[in-house]
Coordinates of C-alpha atoms and ligand atoms in Angstrom, one line a residue:
M1 CA 153.8 173.0 68.4
K2 CA 151.0 172.3 66.6
P3 CA 151.6 168.7 65.2
S4 CA 152.4 169.6 61.1
K5 CA 151.0 173.2 61.2
L6 CA 151.8 174.6 57.5
T7 CA 152.1 177.9 59.1
G8 CA 152.5 181.0 57.1
L9 CA 150.4 179.3 53.6
P10 CA 148.8 181.8 52.0
V11 CA 145.0 181.6 52.0
C12 CA 144.8 179.5 48.9
A13 CA 148.2 179.9 47.6
F14 CA 149.4 176.4 45.9
G15 CA 153.1 176.8 47.2
A16 CA 155.3 174.7 48.3
A17 CA 153.4 173.5 51.4
A18 CA 150.2 172.8 49.6
A19 CA 152.2 170.7 47.2
A20 CA 153.3 168.4 49.9
L21 CA 149.3 167.9 50.0
A22 CA 148.9 167.5 46.4
P23 CA 148.5 163.2 45.5
G24 CA 150.9 160.9 43.9
C25 CA 151.0 160.6 39.5
G26 CA 147.9 158.9 38.5
E27 CA 145.5 159.5 41.5
K28 CA 142.7 161.8 41.3
P29 CA 142.9 164.8 42.7
A30 CA 140.5 165.6 45.7
P31 CA 137.7 168.0 44.4
R32 CA 137.7 170.4 47.0
P33 CA 134.1 171.7 47.3
N34 CA 134.0 174.7 50.0
I35 CA 132.3 173.1 53.5
I36 CA 129.6 175.1 55.4
I37 CA 128.5 174.0 58.5
I38 CA 125.6 175.4 60.0
Y39 CA 124.9 174.6 63.5
A40 CA 122.5 175.3 65.4
D41 CA 121.8 175.8 68.9
D42 CA 119.1 173.6 70.6
V43 CA 117.0 173.0 67.7
G44 CA 115.4 169.1 68.2
Y45 CA 115.1 165.9 65.7
G46 CA 111.5 167.3 65.9
D47 CA 111.6 171.1 65.5
F48 CA 111.8 170.7 61.2
S49 CA 109.0 169.6 60.1
C50 CA 111.0 167.7 57.1
N51 CA 111.1 165.0 60.2
G52 CA 107.4 164.7 61.0
T53 CA 106.5 165.9 64.3
S54 CA 106.6 169.5 64.0
A55 CA 104.4 172.1 63.7
V56 CA 106.4 174.5 62.5
C57 CA 106.4 174.9 58.6
T58 CA 110.2 174.9 57.5
P59 CA 110.5 175.4 54.0
N60 CA 114.3 175.8 53.3
V61 CA 115.2 172.5 55.8
E62 CA 112.5 171.1 53.5
K63 CA 113.7 172.2 50.0
L64 CA 117.3 170.8 51.3
A65 CA 116.4 168.3 52.6
A66 CA 114.9 167.2 48.9
Q67 CA 118.0 168.3 47.1
G68 CA 120.3 166.3 49.8
V69 CA 119.9 163.8 52.5
R70 CA 118.1 163.7 55.3
F71 CA 120.0 161.4 58.8
T72 CA 117.9 160.4 61.2
N73 CA 120.5 158.5 62.8
A74 CA 122.8 161.5 63.4
H75 CA 123.9 161.8 67.0
T76 CA 126.7 165.0 68.2
T77 CA 128.6 163.9 70.7
S78 CA 127.1 165.7 73.5
S79 CA 123.9 167.1 75.0
T80 CA 125.3 170.2 75.8
S81 CA 126.3 173.5 73.5
T82 CA 130.4 173.5 74.4
P83 CA 131.6 169.8 74.8
A84 CA 129.1 169.2 71.1
R85 CA 131.2 172.1 69.1
Y86 CA 134.6 170.9 71.1
G87 CA 133.8 167.4 69.4
L88 CA 133.5 168.8 66.1
L89 CA 136.4 171.0 65.5
T90 CA 138.2 169.0 67.9
G91 CA 137.3 165.4 67.0
Q92 CA 138.2 164.8 70.5
Y93 CA 135.7 163.5 72.8
P94 CA 134.7 165.8 75.4
W95 CA 134.8 163.8 78.0
R96 CA 138.3 163.2 77.4
K97 CA 139.5 167.0 78.3
Q98 CA 138.5 168.5 82.1
G99 CA 136.4 172.4 81.5
T100 CA 135.2 171.5 78.3
G101 CA 131.1 171.5 80.0
I102 CA 129.2 174.7 79.2
A103 CA 131.5 177.3 79.5
A104 CA 130.8 180.9 81.6
G105 CA 130.8 184.3 79.0
D106 CA 134.3 184.7 80.1
A107 CA 136.0 181.7 80.0
G108 CA 139.9 181.3 78.5
M109 CA 140.0 179.7 74.9
I110 CA 139.0 176.0 75.8
I111 CA 140.8 174.3 72.9
A112 CA 144.2 175.0 73.3
P113 CA 146.5 176.9 70.5
D114 CA 148.5 174.1 70.1
Q115 CA 145.6 171.6 69.1
Y116 CA 145.3 170.9 66.0
T117 CA 141.4 171.7 64.8
L118 CA 139.1 171.1 61.9
A119 CA 139.9 175.0 61.2
D120 CA 143.4 174.5 61.0
L121 CA 143.2 171.1 58.5
L122 CA 141.2 172.7 56.4
K123 CA 143.6 175.8 56.3
D124 CA 146.0 173.5 55.8
A125 CA 144.5 172.2 53.3
G126 CA 143.9 175.5 51.3
Y127 CA 140.6 176.8 52.5
A128 CA 140.0 180.0 53.6
T129 CA 138.6 179.0 57.3
G130 CA 136.0 181.3 58.6
A131 CA 133.7 181.7 61.9
V132 CA 130.3 183.5 62.4
G133 CA 127.4 183.5 65.3
K134 CA 127.8 181.6 68.1
W135 CA 131.0 180.2 69.6
H136 CA 131.1 179.1 73.0
L137 CA 134.3 177.8 73.8
G138 CA 135.7 180.4 75.4
L139 CA 138.0 183.4 74.3
G140 CA 141.2 184.2 76.1
E141 CA 144.0 183.0 78.0
T142 CA 141.7 183.1 81.3
S143 CA 138.5 184.6 82.5
R144 CA 140.6 187.8 82.8
Q145 CA 140.5 188.6 79.2
D146 CA 140.8 192.8 78.0
W147 CA 137.5 193.0 76.4
N148 CA 138.4 196.0 75.4
G149 CA 141.3 195.2 73.4
T150 CA 142.6 192.3 70.7
I151 CA 141.1 189.5 72.7
S152 CA 144.4 186.8 72.7
P153 CA 144.8 184.1 72.2
G154 CA 141.6 183.7 69.8
L155 CA 140.1 182.1 66.8
P156 CA 143.1 182.7 64.5
D157 CA 145.1 180.4 66.8
I158 CA 143.0 177.9 66.1
G159 CA 142.6 177.6 62.7
F160 CA 140.3 180.4 61.9
D161 CA 141.3 183.3 59.4
Y162 CA 138.4 184.9 59.9
S163 CA 135.6 185.5 62.7
F164 CA 132.4 187.4 64.0
I165 CA 131.5 186.0 67.0
M166 CA 128.9 185.9 70.0
A167 CA 131.4 185.2 73.1
A168 CA 129.2 182.3 74.7
T169 CA 125.6 182.4 73.8
A170 CA 122.9 185.6 74.2
D171 CA 121.7 184.4 77.4
R172 CA 125.9 185.4 79.4
V173 CA 127.6 188.2 78.9
P174 CA 129.2 190.0 77.0
C175 CA 126.1 190.7 74.8
V176 CA 128.5 192.2 72.3
Y177 CA 129.7 190.6 68.9
I178 CA 133.4 190.3 68.1
E179 CA 135.0 190.6 64.6
N180 CA 138.6 189.2 64.4
Q181 CA 139.2 189.5 68.0
R182 CA 137.9 192.9 69.1
V183 CA 134.6 194.3 70.4
V184 CA 132.6 195.9 67.0
G185 CA 131.1 198.9 67.8
L186 CA 132.8 199.3 71.1
D187 CA 133.3 203.0 72.5
P188 CA 137.4 203.6 73.8
S189 CA 135.5 206.3 76.9
D190 CA 132.8 203.4 77.9
P191 CA 135.0 200.2 78.6
I192 CA 133.6 196.6 78.7
A193 CA 133.8 195.3 82.5
V194 CA 132.6 191.3 83.2
S195 CA 132.7 189.8 85.7
Y196 CA 130.8 186.0 86.5
V197 CA 131.9 186.0 90.7
K198 CA 130.4 189.9 91.8
P199 CA 127.6 192.5 90.3
F200 CA 129.3 195.8 89.7
E201 CA 127.8 198.6 92.2
G202 CA 125.7 200.9 91.0
E203 CA 124.3 198.6 87.9
P204 CA 120.3 197.0 88.0
T205 CA 120.0 193.0 87.8
G206 CA 117.7 190.9 87.2
R207 CA 116.8 189.6 90.9
E208 CA 116.5 193.3 92.8
N209 CA 115.1 195.3 89.7
P210 CA 112.6 192.9 88.0
E211 CA 110.1 195.8 87.1
L212 CA 113.1 196.8 84.1
L213 CA 112.1 193.7 82.7
V214 CA 110.4 192.6 78.6
M215 CA 110.8 189.4 79.5
T216 CA 111.4 187.6 83.0
P217 CA 113.1 184.7 84.2
S218 CA 111.7 181.3 84.8
H219 CA 115.0 180.2 86.3
G220 CA 119.0 181.5 86.3
H221 CA 119.1 184.3 84.5
D222 CA 118.6 187.0 86.8
Q223 CA 122.1 188.8 86.5
A224 CA 122.7 191.9 84.0
I225 CA 120.2 193.4 82.0
V226 CA 120.9 194.2 78.7
N227 CA 117.7 195.4 76.6
G228 CA 115.3 194.8 79.2
I229 CA 116.4 190.8 79.2
S230 CA 118.6 189.7 82.4
R231 CA 121.1 187.4 82.2
I232 CA 123.7 184.9 83.2
G233 CA 126.7 187.3 85.0
Y234 CA 127.6 190.5 85.3
M235 CA 128.5 193.2 82.9
K236 CA 128.8 196.9 83.3
G237 CA 129.6 199.8 80.1
G238 CA 130.0 199.4 76.2
K239 CA 126.6 200.7 75.8
S240 CA 127.0 201.3 71.9
A241 CA 128.4 198.1 71.4
L242 CA 126.2 196.0 72.6
W243 CA 123.7 193.7 69.9
K244 CA 120.2 194.4 70.4
D245 CA 118.9 190.5 70.8
E246 CA 116.0 190.9 67.9
E247 CA 118.5 191.9 64.7
I248 CA 121.3 188.5 65.8
A249 CA 120.1 186.6 63.2
D250 CA 120.3 189.2 60.2
R251 CA 123.6 190.3 61.5
I252 CA 125.1 187.0 61.8
T253 CA 123.7 185.9 58.9
D254 CA 124.7 188.8 57.0
K255 CA 128.6 188.1 58.1
A256 CA 128.1 184.4 57.1
V257 CA 126.6 185.6 53.2
Q258 CA 129.6 188.4 53.2
F259 CA 132.5 185.7 54.3
I260 CA 130.8 183.3 51.2
A261 CA 130.8 185.9 48.3
D262 CA 134.0 187.3 49.7
N263 CA 135.8 183.7 49.0
R264 CA 134.2 183.0 46.6
E265 CA 136.8 182.1 43.7
H266 CA 138.8 180.2 46.1
P267 CA 138.2 176.9 48.5
F268 CA 136.7 178.7 52.1
F269 CA 135.2 176.9 55.1
L270 CA 132.4 178.4 56.7
Y271 CA 131.7 177.5 60.7
F272 CA 128.2 179.1 61.2
G273 CA 126.6 178.3 64.8
T274 CA 123.0 180.0 65.2
N275 CA 122.0 181.9 67.9
D276 CA 118.2 180.4 67.5
I277 CA 116.1 179.3 68.9
H278 CA 118.7 179.0 72.1
V279 CA 116.8 181.9 74.8
P280 CA 116.1 184.5 74.7
R281 CA 114.0 184.0 71.5
V282 CA 113.6 187.3 70.5
P283 CA 113.3 187.1 67.0
H284 CA 113.1 189.4 64.6
A285 CA 109.4 191.2 64.1
R286 CA 109.0 189.1 60.7
F287 CA 108.9 186.2 62.4
A288 CA 107.0 187.4 66.0
G289 CA 103.9 186.1 66.5
K290 CA 103.9 184.5 63.2
S291 CA 104.4 180.9 64.5
G292 CA 101.8 180.3 66.7
M293 CA 104.3 178.9 69.3
G294 CA 105.2 181.7 71.0
P295 CA 109.0 183.0 70.5
R296 CA 109.9 179.5 70.4
G297 CA 108.4 178.1 67.1
D298 CA 108.7 182.2 65.8
A299 CA 112.9 181.2 66.4
I300 CA 112.8 178.1 64.1
L301 CA 111.0 180.4 61.4
S302 CA 114.2 182.4 61.6
F303 CA 116.6 179.7 61.4
D304 CA 114.4 178.4 58.4
Y305 CA 115.0 181.8 56.7
C306 CA 118.6 182.3 57.6
L307 CA 119.0 178.8 56.0
G308 CA 117.4 180.1 53.1
R309 CA 119.2 183.0 52.8
I310 CA 122.7 180.9 52.8
M311 CA 121.2 178.9 50.1
R312 CA 120.2 181.7 48.1
A313 CA 123.6 183.0 48.5
L314 CA 125.5 180.4 47.1
D315 CA 122.6 180.1 44.3
S316 CA 123.1 183.2 43.2
L317 CA 127.0 183.1 43.5
G318 CA 127.0 180.1 40.8
I319 CA 128.7 177.7 43.5
A320 CA 125.6 175.9 45.4
D321 CA 126.7 173.0 43.1
N322 CA 130.6 173.3 44.5
T323 CA 129.8 173.4 48.2
L324 CA 129.4 171.2 50.7
L325 CA 126.1 172.4 52.6
I326 CA 126.0 170.3 56.5
V327 CA 123.0 171.2 58.6
S328 CA 122.5 170.2 61.9
S329 CA 122.1 171.0 65.9
D330 CA 124.6 171.2 68.5
N331 CA 122.2 169.4 71.0
G332 CA 118.4 168.3 71.5
P333 CA 115.9 170.5 72.5
V334 CA 114.4 172.3 75.6
V335 CA 110.8 173.7 75.9
D336 CA 111.8 176.2 79.4
D337 CA 114.9 176.8 79.1
G338 CA 114.8 179.2 82.1
Y339 CA 112.6 182.6 80.9
N340 CA 108.9 183.1 80.7
D341 CA 108.5 182.9 76.6
R342 CA 105.1 180.4 77.2
A343 CA 106.8 178.4 74.9
V344 CA 105.3 174.9 76.9
E345 CA 102.2 176.8 77.1
L346 CA 102.0 177.4 73.3
L347 CA 103.4 174.0 72.3
G348 CA 100.1 171.8 71.3
D349 CA 101.2 169.5 69.2
H350 CA 104.7 170.6 68.3
R351 CA 107.3 167.7 69.7
P352 CA 110.8 169.4 69.1
W353 CA 111.8 165.8 70.8
G354 CA 110.5 163.7 67.8
D355 CA 109.5 159.5 69.2
F356 CA 112.5 160.1 71.5
R357 CA 112.6 160.6 75.0
G358 CA 114.5 162.9 77.4
G359 CA 116.0 166.6 75.7
K360 CA 118.4 169.4 75.9
Y361 CA 120.8 168.0 78.8
S362 CA 120.0 164.1 78.4
A363 CA 121.6 160.3 77.6
F364 CA 118.8 159.3 76.1
E365 CA 118.0 160.1 72.7
A366 CA 116.2 163.5 72.2
G367 CA 119.4 164.9 73.9
T368 CA 121.9 163.6 71.2
R369 CA 120.4 162.8 68.6
V370 CA 119.9 165.7 66.0
P371 CA 118.3 166.8 62.6
M372 CA 120.9 166.8 59.8
L373 CA 120.7 167.1 56.9
V374 CA 123.9 166.8 53.9
R375 CA 123.9 168.0 49.9
W376 CA 126.7 168.2 47.9
P377 CA 124.9 168.6 44.6
G378 CA 125.8 165.4 42.0
H379 CA 128.0 163.5 44.9
T380 CA 124.7 163.4 47.3
P381 CA 121.3 161.2 46.4
E382 CA 118.6 163.8 46.4
G383 CA 115.9 163.6 48.2
A384 CA 117.6 160.9 49.7
V385 CA 116.8 159.1 53.8
S386 CA 119.9 157.7 55.4
D387 CA 119.0 155.9 58.5
V388 CA 123.1 154.8 59.2
L389 CA 124.9 155.7 62.5
F390 CA 126.8 158.5 62.2
S391 CA 128.4 160.8 64.5
H392 CA 130.0 164.6 64.4
I393 CA 132.4 163.3 65.4
D394 CA 133.3 161.8 62.1
I395 CA 132.8 164.8 60.4
Y396 CA 137.0 165.6 60.9
A397 CA 138.3 162.9 59.5
S398 CA 135.4 163.2 56.9
L399 CA 136.0 166.2 55.6
G400 CA 140.0 165.3 56.5
A401 CA 139.4 163.0 53.5
L402 CA 137.6 164.5 51.4
C403 CA 139.8 167.4 50.7
G404 CA 142.8 164.4 50.7
V405 CA 144.9 165.3 53.6
S406 CA 146.1 162.9 56.0
I407 CA 145.5 164.1 60.5
P408 CA 148.7 164.7 61.8
E409 CA 149.3 162.1 64.4
G410 CA 147.8 162.9 67.9
A411 CA 145.4 165.4 66.0
A412 CA 141.6 164.3 66.0
P413 CA 141.8 161.1 68.2
D414 CA 138.5 159.7 68.0
S415 CA 137.3 161.1 64.6
R416 CA 137.3 158.3 61.7
D417 CA 136.3 158.8 58.2
H418 CA 133.0 158.4 56.9
L419 CA 132.8 160.3 53.8
S420 CA 131.2 157.8 52.1
T421 CA 128.5 157.7 55.1
L422 CA 128.5 161.9 55.2
L423 CA 127.6 161.9 51.3
G424 CA 124.5 159.2 51.8
G425 CA 126.0 156.3 51.5
G426 CA 126.6 153.4 53.8
S427 CA 129.3 152.2 56.2
D428 CA 127.9 152.2 59.5
R429 CA 129.8 153.2 62.4
E430 CA 130.6 150.5 64.6
Y431 CA 129.6 152.6 67.8
V432 CA 128.9 156.2 68.8
V433 CA 129.0 157.3 71.9
E434 CA 127.7 160.4 74.2
Q435 CA 127.9 162.0 77.0
N436 CA 124.8 164.1 78.9
L437 CA 124.9 167.0 81.6
S438 CA 126.0 164.8 84.4
N439 CA 129.2 163.3 82.1
T440 CA 127.2 160.4 82.3
L441 CA 128.2 157.8 78.9
S442 CA 126.2 155.8 76.9
I443 CA 126.9 153.9 73.7
I444 CA 124.9 152.7 71.3
V445 CA 125.9 149.7 69.3
G446 CA 123.8 148.4 66.3
D447 CA 120.3 148.0 67.5
W448 CA 121.4 148.7 71.5
K449 CA 122.1 151.2 73.3
Y450 CA 123.5 150.9 76.7
I451 CA 123.9 153.9 79.4
E452 CA 126.1 153.4 82.3
P453 CA 124.8 153.1 86.3
S454 CA 124.7 157.4 87.0
D455 CA 123.7 158.5 91.3
K456 CA 123.3 162.1 89.3
M457 CA 119.7 163.9 89.1
R458 CA 117.0 161.8 87.5
V459 CA 115.1 165.1 86.3
N460 CA 115.7 168.1 85.8
K461 CA 113.1 170.1 87.7
Q462 CA 113.5 173.3 86.3
T463 CA 113.5 172.5 82.7
N464 CA 111.3 169.5 82.8
T465 CA 114.5 167.3 81.4
E466 CA 114.5 163.2 82.1
M467 CA 118.2 163.7 82.5
G468 CA 118.8 159.7 81.6
N469 CA 120.7 159.3 85.1
D470 CA 120.0 155.9 86.9
P471 CA 121.8 154.1 89.4
M472 CA 120.8 151.2 87.8
R473 CA 122.6 150.4 84.6
Q474 CA 120.3 150.8 81.4
L475 CA 119.8 148.9 77.7
Y476 CA 117.4 149.6 75.4
N477 CA 116.8 147.9 71.9
L478 CA 116.3 150.8 69.9
Q479 CA 115.5 149.1 66.7
E480 CA 112.1 148.1 68.8
D481 CA 111.2 150.7 71.6
I482 CA 113.1 154.0 70.5
G483 CA 111.3 156.2 72.7
E484 CA 113.7 153.9 75.7
K485 CA 110.8 152.8 77.7
R486 CA 111.8 149.4 78.6
N487 CA 114.6 148.9 80.4
L488 CA 116.6 145.1 79.2
A489 CA 119.7 145.3 81.2
E490 CA 118.8 142.1 83.7
E491 CA 116.9 140.6 80.4
Y492 CA 119.6 140.3 78.1
P493 CA 123.1 141.3 80.8
E494 CA 125.6 139.4 78.8
K495 CA 124.3 142.3 75.9
A496 CA 124.7 144.9 78.8
D497 CA 127.9 143.4 79.8
E498 CA 129.5 143.5 76.5
L499 CA 128.2 147.2 75.3
R500 CA 129.1 148.2 79.0
D501 CA 133.2 146.4 77.9
L502 CA 133.7 148.7 74.7
L503 CA 132.4 151.5 76.4
E504 CA 135.1 150.8 78.6
T505 CA 137.8 150.0 75.9
V506 CA 137.1 153.3 74.2
R507 CA 137.3 155.9 77.6
N508 CA 140.4 154.1 78.3
Q509 CA 141.8 154.6 74.7
Ligands
NG6_1 C1 122.3 175.9 81.2 C2 120.8 177.4 81.4 C3 120.7 177.7 79.9 C4 121.7 177.5 78.9 C5 122.1 176.4 79.3 C6 123.3 176.3 77.9 C7 120.1 178.3 83.6 C8 119.7 178.2 84.9 N1 120.7 177.9 82.2 O1 123.3 176.9 82.3 O2 119.7 178.4 79.8 O3 122.1 178.4 79.0 O4 123.5 176.4 79.9 O5 122.6 176.0 77.2 O6 121.5 179.1 83.7 S1 123.9 175.3 75.9 O7 122.9 175.4 74.5 O8 124.8 176.9 75.2 O9 124.1 174.5 76.3
CA2 CA1 123.3 173.7 72.3

């Protein structure tokens, strides 16, 4: 049982249950704006032109920055997708829960139905709730889902009224859209089968049939072939339901815009996970070749365009002023993430990681310090830059505070209300904890960052990422050394001890 779920409360009904959430006499009612979180995939701090190191112009992100707050010190909880999304939606650090690492496309639900998610919270506050786009948090009970029926448990069990999702990532099977727990466009006479264990007889794979590929893998990604691109995992059937890679951005943005339009009359929460700019990068012909940086740069243009569509939809429906729009990324950037798409060769002066060290997968700043923009007209300052420390883990409690609802005991244990920071104000978080691919933890307190010792891989040679792992403990002063070049742990052992102890305290909480 969820802690205090108000089950059966119709969307936007204000019956007895909603009355229980109402403020007391004399208190100002919570304003209840619409809430949209656009969670980009693998977009680095430096990938947006508003952050100064991008060779790709992102005009819609710039417009958002001019109308709201641009954060320079915002952090996701993890440098990969599944744990970052888990932290965002549950308010619990992912390293507290087993099985929150990068999920296979056939993973069972990683957020248990009895967990009280951000979507549950907002649904109980009377919001219509929707999830569109990349999911990557598992579906069904186990990896033996029936992709041809209703996939259950699913998103309604964790608070989302509506969903139109990709099960995992574009480079993982099944390569189909799932709307409200059912595969879209499936022909029952051509059922889908998925395996992450063994290939299906007679089905070509990237490994065996490279002659069938239009884009070849640089590492991994040599299993099922869909649209001439080999993926992770094996899949058979479902031909009529397969997505077309170059249409993904349009399809999911259409659905996001539709959800907004359908719910314009009452408060809604939309979690929109873009596929851009994750591999395989296959942007629409509108963007192909337009950035001069190959598919990775073109995918950044595609992201920006989709953001523009959402912003225009809010304007044309007349609800932009009543909508809190948060744009960020699940983790930092990677250039070669497994396909030969010339991303490395064409990078030029573009610096996806900004001035930070590392990248996706890493404990260094580029792994988890992500771009973030927040706009709520009349409530966020215009064109402001915030250097205040902020973590995505706090989005949950901050939105709870915004809506004037209390979080049931035991839910969102690591999330704290930093609404004032989210809206561009002060109130520093005392510390931020981050996790890399190897589950090495680091902690930032003020100017200082401590990375715990780790024997794990130091450099991922495939992606060319410095992972931030070192058998020696690391201490950096981010104020003086944002590139994390000088390990000060030996020079300031007491500071290192202090951060280590705080990290242990948080870990054991
Ligand atoms: C890795 C994949 C990478 C990407 C990542 C998940 C290989 C060799 N690499 O295992 O391409 O899919 O998982 O990315 O398979 S994330 O942004 O969803 O976390
Ligand atoms: Ca990602």
